[in-house]
Short mmCIF file of C-alpha atoms and ligand atoms in Angstrom, two decimals:
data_model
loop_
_atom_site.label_atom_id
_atom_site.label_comp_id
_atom_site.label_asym_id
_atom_site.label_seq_id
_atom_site.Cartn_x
_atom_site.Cartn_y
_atom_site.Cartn_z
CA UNK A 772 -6.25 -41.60 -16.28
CA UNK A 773 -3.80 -43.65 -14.51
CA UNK A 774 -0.95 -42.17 -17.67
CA UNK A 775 -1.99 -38.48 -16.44
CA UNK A 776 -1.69 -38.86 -12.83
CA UNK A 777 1.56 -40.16 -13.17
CA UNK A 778 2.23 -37.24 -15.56
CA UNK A 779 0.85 -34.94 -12.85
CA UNK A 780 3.36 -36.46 -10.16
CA UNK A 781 6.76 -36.18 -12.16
CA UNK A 782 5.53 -32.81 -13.30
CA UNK A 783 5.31 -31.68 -9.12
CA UNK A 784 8.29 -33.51 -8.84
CA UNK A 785 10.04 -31.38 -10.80
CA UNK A 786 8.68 -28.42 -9.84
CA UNK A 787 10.11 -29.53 -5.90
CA UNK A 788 13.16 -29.97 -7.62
CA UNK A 789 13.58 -26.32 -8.69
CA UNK A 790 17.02 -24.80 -6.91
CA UNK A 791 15.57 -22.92 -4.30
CA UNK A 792 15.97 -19.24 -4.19
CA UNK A 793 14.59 -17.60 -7.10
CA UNK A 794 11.92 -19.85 -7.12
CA UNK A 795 10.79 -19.84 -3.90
CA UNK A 796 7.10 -19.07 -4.01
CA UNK A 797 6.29 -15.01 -2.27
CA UNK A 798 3.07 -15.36 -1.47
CA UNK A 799 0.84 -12.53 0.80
CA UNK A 800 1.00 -13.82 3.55
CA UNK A 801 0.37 -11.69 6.33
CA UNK A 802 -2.31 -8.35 6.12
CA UNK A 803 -2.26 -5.54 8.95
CA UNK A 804 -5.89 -4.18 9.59
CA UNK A 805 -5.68 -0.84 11.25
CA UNK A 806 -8.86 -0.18 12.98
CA UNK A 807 -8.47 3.52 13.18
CA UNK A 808 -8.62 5.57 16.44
CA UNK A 809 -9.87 3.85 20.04
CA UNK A 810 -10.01 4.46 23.58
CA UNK A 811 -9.51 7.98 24.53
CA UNK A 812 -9.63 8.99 21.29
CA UNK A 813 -13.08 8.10 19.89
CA UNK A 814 -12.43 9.90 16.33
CA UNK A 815 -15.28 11.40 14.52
CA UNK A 816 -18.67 11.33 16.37
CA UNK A 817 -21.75 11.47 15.21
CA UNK A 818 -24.17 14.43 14.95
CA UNK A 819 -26.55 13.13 17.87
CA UNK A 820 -23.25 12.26 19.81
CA UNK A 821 -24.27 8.53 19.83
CA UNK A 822 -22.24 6.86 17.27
CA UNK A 823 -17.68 6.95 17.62
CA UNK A 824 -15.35 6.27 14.56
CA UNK A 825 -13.86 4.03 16.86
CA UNK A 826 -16.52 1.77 17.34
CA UNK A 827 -17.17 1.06 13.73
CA UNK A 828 -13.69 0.92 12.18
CA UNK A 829 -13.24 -1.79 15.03
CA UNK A 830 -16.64 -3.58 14.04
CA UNK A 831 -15.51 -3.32 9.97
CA UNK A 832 -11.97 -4.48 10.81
CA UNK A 833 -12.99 -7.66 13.07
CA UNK A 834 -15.30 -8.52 9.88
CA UNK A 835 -12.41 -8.21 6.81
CA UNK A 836 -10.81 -10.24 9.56
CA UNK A 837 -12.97 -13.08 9.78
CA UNK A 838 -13.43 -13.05 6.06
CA UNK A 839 -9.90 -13.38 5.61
CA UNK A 840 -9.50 -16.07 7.93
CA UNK A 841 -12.24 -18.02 6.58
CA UNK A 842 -11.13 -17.68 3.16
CA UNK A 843 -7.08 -17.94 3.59
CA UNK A 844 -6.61 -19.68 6.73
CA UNK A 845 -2.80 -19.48 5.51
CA UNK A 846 -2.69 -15.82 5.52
CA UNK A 847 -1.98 -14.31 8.99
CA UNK A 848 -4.01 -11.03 9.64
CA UNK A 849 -3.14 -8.58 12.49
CA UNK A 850 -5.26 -6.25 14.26
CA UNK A 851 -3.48 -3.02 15.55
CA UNK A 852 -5.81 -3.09 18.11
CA UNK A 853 -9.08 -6.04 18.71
CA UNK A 854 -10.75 -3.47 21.36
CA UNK A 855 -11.11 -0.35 22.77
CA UNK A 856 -8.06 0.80 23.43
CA UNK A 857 -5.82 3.77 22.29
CA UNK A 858 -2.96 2.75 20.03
CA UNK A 859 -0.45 5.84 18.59
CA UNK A 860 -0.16 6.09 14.58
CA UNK A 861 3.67 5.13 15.31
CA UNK A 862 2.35 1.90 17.16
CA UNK A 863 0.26 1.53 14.00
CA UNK A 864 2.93 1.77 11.38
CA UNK A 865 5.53 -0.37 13.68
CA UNK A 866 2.68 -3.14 14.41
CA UNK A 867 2.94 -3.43 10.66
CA UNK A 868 6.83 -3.17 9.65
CA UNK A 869 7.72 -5.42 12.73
CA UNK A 870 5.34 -7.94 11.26
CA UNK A 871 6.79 -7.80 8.16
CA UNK A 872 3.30 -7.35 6.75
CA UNK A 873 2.55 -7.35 2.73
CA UNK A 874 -0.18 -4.66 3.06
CA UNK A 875 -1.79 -2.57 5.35
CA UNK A 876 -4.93 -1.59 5.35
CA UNK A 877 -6.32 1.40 7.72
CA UNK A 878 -9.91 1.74 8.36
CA UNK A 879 -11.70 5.21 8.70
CA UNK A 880 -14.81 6.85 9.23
CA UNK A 881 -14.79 10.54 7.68
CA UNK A 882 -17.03 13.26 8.62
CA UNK A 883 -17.77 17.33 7.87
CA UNK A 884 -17.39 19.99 10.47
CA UNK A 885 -20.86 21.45 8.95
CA UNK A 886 -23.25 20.53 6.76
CA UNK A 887 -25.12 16.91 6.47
CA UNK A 888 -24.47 16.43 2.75
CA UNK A 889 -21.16 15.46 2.07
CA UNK A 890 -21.08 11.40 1.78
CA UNK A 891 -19.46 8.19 -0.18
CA UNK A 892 -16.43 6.33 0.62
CA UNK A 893 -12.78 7.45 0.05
CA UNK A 894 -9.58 5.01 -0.70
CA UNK A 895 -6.11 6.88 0.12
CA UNK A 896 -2.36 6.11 -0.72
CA UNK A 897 0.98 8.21 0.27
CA UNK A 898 2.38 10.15 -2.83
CA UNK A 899 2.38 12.49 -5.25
CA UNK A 900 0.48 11.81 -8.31
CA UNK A 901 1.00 12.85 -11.82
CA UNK A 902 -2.54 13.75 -12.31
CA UNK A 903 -3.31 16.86 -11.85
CA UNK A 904 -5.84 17.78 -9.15
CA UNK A 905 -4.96 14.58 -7.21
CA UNK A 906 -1.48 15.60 -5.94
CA UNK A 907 -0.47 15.88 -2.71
CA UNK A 908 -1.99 19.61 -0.54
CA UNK A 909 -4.44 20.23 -3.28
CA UNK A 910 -7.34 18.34 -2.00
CA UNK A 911 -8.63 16.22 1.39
CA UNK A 912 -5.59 18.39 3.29
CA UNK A 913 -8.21 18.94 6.03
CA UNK A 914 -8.94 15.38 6.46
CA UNK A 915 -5.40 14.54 6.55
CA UNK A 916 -4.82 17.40 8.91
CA UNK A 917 -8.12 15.49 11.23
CA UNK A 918 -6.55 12.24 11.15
CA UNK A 919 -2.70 12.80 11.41
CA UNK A 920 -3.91 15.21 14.48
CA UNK A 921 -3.93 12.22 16.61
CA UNK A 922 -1.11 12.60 17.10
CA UNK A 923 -1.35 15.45 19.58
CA UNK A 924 -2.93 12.99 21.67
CA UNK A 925 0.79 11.72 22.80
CA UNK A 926 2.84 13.53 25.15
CA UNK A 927 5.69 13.27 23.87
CA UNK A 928 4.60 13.90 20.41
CA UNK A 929 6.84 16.67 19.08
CA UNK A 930 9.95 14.55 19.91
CA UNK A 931 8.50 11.11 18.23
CA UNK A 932 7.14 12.85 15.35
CA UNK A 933 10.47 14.74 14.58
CA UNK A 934 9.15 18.28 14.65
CA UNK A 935 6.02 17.29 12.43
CA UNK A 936 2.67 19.28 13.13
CA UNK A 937 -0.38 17.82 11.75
CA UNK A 938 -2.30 21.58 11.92
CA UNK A 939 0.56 23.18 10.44
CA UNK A 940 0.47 23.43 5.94
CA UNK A 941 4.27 23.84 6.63
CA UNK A 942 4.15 20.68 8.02
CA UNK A 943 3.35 18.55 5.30
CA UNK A 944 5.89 20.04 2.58
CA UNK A 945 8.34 17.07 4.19
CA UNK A 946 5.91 14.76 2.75
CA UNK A 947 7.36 15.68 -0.99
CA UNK A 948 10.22 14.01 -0.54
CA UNK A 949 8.97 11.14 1.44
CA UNK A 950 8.22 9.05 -1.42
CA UNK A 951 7.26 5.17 -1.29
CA UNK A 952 8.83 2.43 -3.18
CA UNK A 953 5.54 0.41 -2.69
CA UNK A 954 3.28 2.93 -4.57
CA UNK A 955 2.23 1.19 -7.42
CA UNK A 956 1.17 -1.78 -5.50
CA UNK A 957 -0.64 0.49 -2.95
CA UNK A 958 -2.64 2.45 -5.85
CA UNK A 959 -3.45 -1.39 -7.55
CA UNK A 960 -4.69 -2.27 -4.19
CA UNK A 961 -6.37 1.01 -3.55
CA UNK A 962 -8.42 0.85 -7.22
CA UNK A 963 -9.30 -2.67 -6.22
CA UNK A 964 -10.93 -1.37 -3.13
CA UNK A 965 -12.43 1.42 -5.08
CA UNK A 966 -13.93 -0.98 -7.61
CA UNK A 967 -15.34 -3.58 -5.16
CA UNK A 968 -17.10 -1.35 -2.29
CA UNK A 969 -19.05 0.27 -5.45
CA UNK A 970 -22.87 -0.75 -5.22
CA UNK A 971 -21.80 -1.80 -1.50
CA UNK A 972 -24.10 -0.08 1.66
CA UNK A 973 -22.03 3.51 1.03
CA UNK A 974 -23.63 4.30 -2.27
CA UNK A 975 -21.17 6.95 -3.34
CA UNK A 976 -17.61 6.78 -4.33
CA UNK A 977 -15.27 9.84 -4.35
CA UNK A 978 -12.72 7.90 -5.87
CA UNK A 979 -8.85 7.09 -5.10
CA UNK A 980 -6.40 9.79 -4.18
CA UNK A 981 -3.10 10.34 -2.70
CA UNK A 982 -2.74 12.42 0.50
CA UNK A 983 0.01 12.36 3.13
CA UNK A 984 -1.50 10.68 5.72
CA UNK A 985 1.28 9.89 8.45
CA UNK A 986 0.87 6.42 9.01
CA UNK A 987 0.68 5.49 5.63
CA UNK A 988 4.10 7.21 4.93
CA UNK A 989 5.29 5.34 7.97
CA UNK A 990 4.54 1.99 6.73
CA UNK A 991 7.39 0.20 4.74
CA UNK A 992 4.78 -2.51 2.85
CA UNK A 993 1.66 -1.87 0.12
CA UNK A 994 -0.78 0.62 2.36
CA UNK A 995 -3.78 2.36 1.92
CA UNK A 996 -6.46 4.03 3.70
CA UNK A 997 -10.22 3.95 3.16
CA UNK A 998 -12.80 6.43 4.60
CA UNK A 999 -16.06 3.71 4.69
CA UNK A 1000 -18.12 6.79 4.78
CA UNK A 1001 -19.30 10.01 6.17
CA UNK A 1002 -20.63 9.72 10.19
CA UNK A 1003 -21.85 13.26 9.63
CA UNK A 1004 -24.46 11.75 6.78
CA UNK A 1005 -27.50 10.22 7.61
CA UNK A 1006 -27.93 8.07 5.20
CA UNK A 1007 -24.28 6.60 5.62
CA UNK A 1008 -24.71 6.83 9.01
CA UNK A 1009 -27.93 4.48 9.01
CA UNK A 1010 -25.85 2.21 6.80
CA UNK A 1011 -23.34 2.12 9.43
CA UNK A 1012 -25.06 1.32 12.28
CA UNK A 1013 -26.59 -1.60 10.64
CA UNK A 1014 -24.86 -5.21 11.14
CA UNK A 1015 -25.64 -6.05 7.04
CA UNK A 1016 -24.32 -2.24 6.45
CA UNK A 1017 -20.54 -3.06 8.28
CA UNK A 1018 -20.90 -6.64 6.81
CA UNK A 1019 -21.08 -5.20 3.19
CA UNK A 1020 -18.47 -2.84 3.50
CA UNK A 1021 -16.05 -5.48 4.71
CA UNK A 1022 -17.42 -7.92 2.47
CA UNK A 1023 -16.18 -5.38 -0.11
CA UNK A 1024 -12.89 -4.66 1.39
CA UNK A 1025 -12.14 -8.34 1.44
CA UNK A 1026 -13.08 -9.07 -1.91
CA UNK A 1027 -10.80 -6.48 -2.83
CA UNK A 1028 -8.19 -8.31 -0.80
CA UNK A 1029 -9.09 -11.57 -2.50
CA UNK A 1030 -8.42 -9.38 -5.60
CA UNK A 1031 -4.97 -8.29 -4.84
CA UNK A 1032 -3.91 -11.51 -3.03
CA UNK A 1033 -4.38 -13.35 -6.57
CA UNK A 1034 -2.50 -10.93 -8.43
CA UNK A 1035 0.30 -10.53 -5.91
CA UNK A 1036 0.84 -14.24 -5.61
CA UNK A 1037 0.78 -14.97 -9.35
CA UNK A 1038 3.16 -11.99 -10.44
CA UNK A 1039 5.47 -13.55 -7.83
CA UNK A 1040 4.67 -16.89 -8.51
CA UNK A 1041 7.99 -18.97 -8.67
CA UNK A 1042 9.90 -18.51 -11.96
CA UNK A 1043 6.91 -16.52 -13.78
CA UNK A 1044 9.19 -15.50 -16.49
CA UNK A 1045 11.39 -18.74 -17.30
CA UNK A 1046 8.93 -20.67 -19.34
CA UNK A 1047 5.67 -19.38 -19.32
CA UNK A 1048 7.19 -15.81 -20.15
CA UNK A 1049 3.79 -15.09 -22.49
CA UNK A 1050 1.65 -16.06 -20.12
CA UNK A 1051 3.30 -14.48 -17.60
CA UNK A 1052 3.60 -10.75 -18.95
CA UNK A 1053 0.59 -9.32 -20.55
CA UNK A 1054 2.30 -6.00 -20.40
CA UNK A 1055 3.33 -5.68 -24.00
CA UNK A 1056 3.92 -2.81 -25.13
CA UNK A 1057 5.82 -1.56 -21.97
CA UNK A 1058 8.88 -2.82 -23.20
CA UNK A 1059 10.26 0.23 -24.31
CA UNK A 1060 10.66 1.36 -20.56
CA UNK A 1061 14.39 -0.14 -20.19
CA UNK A 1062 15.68 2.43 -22.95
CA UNK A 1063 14.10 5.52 -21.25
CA UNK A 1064 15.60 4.94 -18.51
CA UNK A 1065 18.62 4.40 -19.82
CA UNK A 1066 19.34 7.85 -20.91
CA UNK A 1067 21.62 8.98 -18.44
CA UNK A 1068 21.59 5.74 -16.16
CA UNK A 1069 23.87 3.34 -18.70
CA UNK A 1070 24.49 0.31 -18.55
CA UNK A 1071 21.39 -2.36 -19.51
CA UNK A 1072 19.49 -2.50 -22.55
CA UNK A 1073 17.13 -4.55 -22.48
CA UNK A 1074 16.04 -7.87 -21.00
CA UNK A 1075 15.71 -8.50 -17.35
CA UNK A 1076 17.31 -6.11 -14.62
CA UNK A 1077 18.04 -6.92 -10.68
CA UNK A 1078 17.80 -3.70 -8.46
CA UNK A 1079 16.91 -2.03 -5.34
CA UNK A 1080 13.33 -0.10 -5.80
CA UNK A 1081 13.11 2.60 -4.11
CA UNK A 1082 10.22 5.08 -5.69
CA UNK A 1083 7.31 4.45 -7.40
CA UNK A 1084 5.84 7.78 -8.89
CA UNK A 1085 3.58 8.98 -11.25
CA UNK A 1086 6.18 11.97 -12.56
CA UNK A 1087 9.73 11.19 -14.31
CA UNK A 1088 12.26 12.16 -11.62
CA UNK A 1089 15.36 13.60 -12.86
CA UNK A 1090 19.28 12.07 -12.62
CA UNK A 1091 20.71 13.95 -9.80
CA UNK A 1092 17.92 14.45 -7.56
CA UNK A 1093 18.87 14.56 -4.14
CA UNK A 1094 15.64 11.56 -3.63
CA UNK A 1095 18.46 9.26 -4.96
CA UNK A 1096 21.01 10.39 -2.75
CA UNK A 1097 23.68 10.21 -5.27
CA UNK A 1098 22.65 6.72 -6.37
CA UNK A 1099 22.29 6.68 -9.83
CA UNK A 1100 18.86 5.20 -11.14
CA UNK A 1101 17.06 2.82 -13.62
CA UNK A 1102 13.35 4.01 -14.40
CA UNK A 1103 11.21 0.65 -15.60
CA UNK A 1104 8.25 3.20 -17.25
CA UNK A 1105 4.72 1.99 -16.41
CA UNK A 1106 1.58 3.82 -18.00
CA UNK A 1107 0.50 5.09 -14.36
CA UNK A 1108 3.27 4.19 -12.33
CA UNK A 1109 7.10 4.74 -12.71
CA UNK A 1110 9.18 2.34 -10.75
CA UNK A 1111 12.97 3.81 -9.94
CA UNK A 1112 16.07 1.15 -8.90
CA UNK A 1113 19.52 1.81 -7.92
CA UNK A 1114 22.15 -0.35 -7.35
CA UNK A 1115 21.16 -2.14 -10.63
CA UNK A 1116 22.67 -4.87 -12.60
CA UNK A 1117 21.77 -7.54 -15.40
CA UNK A 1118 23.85 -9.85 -12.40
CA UNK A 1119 21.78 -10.52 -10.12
CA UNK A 1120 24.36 -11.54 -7.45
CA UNK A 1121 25.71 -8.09 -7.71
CA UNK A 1122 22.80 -6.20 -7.74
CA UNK A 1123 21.92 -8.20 -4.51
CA UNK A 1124 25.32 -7.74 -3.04
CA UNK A 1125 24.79 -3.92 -3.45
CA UNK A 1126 20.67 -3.78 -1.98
CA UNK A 1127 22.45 -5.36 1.09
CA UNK A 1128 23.82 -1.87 1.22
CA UNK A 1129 21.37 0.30 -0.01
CA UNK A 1130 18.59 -1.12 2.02
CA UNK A 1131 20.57 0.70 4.74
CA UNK A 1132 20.06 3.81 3.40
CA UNK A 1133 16.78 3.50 1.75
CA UNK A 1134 14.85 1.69 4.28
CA UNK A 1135 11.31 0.55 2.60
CA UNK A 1136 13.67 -0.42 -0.71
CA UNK A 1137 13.01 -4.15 -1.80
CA UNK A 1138 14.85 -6.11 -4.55
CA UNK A 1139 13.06 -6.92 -7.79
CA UNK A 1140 13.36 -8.39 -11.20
CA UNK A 1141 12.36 -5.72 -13.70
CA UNK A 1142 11.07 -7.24 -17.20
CA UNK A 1143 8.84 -5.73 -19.63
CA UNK A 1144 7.92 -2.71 -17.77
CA UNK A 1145 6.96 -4.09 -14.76
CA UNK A 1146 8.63 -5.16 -11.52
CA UNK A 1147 8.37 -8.36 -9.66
CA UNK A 1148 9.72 -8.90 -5.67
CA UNK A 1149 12.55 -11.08 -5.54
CA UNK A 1150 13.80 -12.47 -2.22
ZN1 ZN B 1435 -10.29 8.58 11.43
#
C-alpha cells in the first residue's frame, strides 16, 4: 500500500514536471447559455396567448445552469441574459466571444403559424452539410427566417447587420461562404444533445440539422441551437409548462454537456499522443487523411501536423477557392467531418509563428495538432 502511494506521488510528480506549454491541460471551462428572446420581444406565444418563448427558454436555461454548477463548480457558465430583458443576437454572439467561451448553447422554443400538429425537439449548427436534404436553404429556412428576424427589433439594424435581411432568401446566400472552423465539434455536441433529450418530456425528435441561424454564425467557439419543442402543440406545450417538463429537458441538455465536457477534456488532455498514443486515438483507419490532402497542398506526409483550422465541412473544398483566401490548405479527412488548415507545418514553432498571422485574417481559426484524422486544440 504504502510502495503504491509512493508510486502514485513520483508518478504526479512527474507529470508537474512536464515543460509547460504543450502540455498544459485545455479543459471546457466556460459554457454560454443563450436564453433566447426577452423583454420586448417575447418570441413565439402560445395559441391561448398565455405562454412566451421567453419565459421558458429563461426557465430551461437557469436549470442547465444550476446543473452545471452543481456538477462542475470549475466550469464558469454565462447567461446572456438571467431575466426579462431584451438582449440583440449581436449582444448574444459577443457575450460569448468576449468570454472566450468553449461552447454556446442557444435555447429555443419553435412554433407553426397554423396547424396544432407539428411537434418534437430540434438541435441546429451553422453550415453546409454533405448530406443531402440537410444543407443549408433546403429545409427549416422559415424558422431561421422567425428567429434571425429579431433582428428587426434594433434600430439600427441594417447598419450592424451589414446589409443582412432575415425575410429576404437573398439574404442568406452570404451564409455559403461563412463557414465555421468549429463545425465538427458543434455537430458532436449537437448529436449529443440529440441523443440525450430522446425519451425526455418532448417525445419527438426531428433530428440534427444545419441552418444559418445568425447568431450561431456569429459565434467564434463550438455552438448550437436547440428548439425544446413546439409552443403551438399541446402536448409539448403541457410538457412545458410543467416544472418536471423544463427540469427534464435541461436535465437532458446537461447530460449532453456532461457528454461533451468528457470528450473535450480528454482529446485535449495534456500530451494525449506522447505515450498513450493507442489509447489515445481510436480513430484507426482515418489515417489515410494526411495523403488526400496532400494532393495539391505538399509538403507533409504523414505523422503529426501543426496548423491554423479554419473550416470544418462535410464536402471536399477545392485548392484555390477563394474560402482560403489564397492560403493554401491541408484537409485532415474525417468520415463526417473534413477539417481544413493553412499555414501548416510538421514545426510546430512555425506553424504557430504563421496562425499569429492568419488568425488576423481568419478570425474564429484556432491552432491544432492534426494526427490520425482527427484534430486536437493546441494553445
Ligand atoms: Zn426563438
Amino acid at each position: 500500500m504504502r510502495k503504491s502511494a509512493t508510486i502514485f506521488a513520483i508518478f504526479f510528480s512527474l507529470l508537474a514536471a512536464v515543460p509547460s506549454g504543450a502540455a498544459d491541460a485545455i479543459r471546457l471551462s466556460t459554457v454560454v447559455i443563450d436564453a433566447g428572446h426577452g423583454g420586448k420581444d417575447p418570441g413565439c406565444v402560445s395559441r391561448d396567448g398565455k405562454t412566451y418563448e421567453k419565459d421558458l427558454t429563461i426557465a430551461i436555461s437557469k436549470s442547465i445552469s444550476s446543473k452545471i454548477t452543481a456538477a462542475y463548480p470549475d466550469v464558469k457558465v454565462i447567461l446572456t441574459r438571467d431575466d426579462d430583458t431584451y438582449v440583440t443576437l449581436s449582444g448574444r454572439a459577443d457575450a460569448a466571444n468576449n468570454a472566450s467561451a468553449d461552447l454556446f448553447i442557444s435555447i429555443h422554443i419553435n412554433a407553426t403559424g397554423t396547424g396544432t400538429s407539428a411537434n418534437g425537439f430540434s438541435v441546429h449548427c451553422l453550415g453546409q452539410s454533405s448530406k443531402k436534404g440537410n444543407d443549408l436553404f433546403s429545409k427549416n429556412l422559415e424558422l431561421c427566417k422567425r428567429e434571425n428576424s429579431v433582428i428587426f427589433l434594433e434600430d439600427d439594424y441594417k447598419t450592424k447587420y451589414q446589409g443582412f435581411d432575415p425575410s429576404d432568401e437573398q439574404s442568406y446566400i452570404f451564409f455559403s461562404l461563412m463557414q465555421s472552423a468549429h463545425l465538427g465539434q458543434s455537430l458532436e455536441f449537437a448529436e449529443d444533445v440529440e441523443r440525450a433529450m430522446r425519451g425526455g418530456p418532448i417525445k419527438n425528435s426531428r433530428g440534427v440539422s444545419q441552418d444559418p441561424f445568425w447568431v450561431l454564425w456569429r459565434t467564434t467557439m463550438p455552438a448550437v441551437l436547440i428548439e425544446c419543442g413546439f409552443i403551438s402543440n399541446p402536448d409539448d406545450l403541457a410538457a412545458l409548462r410543467t416544472e418536471e417538463g423544463i427540469d427534464g429537458i435541461a436535465e437532458g441538455i446537461f447530460n449532453a454537456f456532461s457528454t461533451f465536457k468528457k470528450r473535450y477534456d480528454r482529446e485535449n488532455a495534456p500530451a494525449a499522443g506522447d505515450k498513450k498514443e493507442d489509447k489515445a486515438a481510436p480513430a484507426s483507419g482515418k489515417d489515410k487523411a494526411p495523403e488526400s490532402g496532400k494532393d495539391k497542398a505538399a509538403e507533409p506526409a504523414s505523422g503529426t501536423v501543426y496548423g491554423t483550422q479554419v473550416l470544418a465541412i462535410g464536402k471536399k473544398m477545392k485548392e484555390g477557392d477563394p474560402f482560403f483566401k489564397g492560403e493554401k490548405f491541408f484537409m485532415v479527412e474525417g468520415t463526417k467531418i473534413n477539417r481544413y488548415l493553412v499555414g501548416f507545418s510538421t514545426d510546430r514553432s512555425e506553424a504557430k509563428k504563421e496562425f499569429q498571422r492568419l488568425k488576423k485574417i481568419f478570425p474564429d481559426s484556432f491552432f491544432v495538432k492534426a494526427e490520425n484524422g482527427k484534430t486536437v486544440l493546441d494553445r
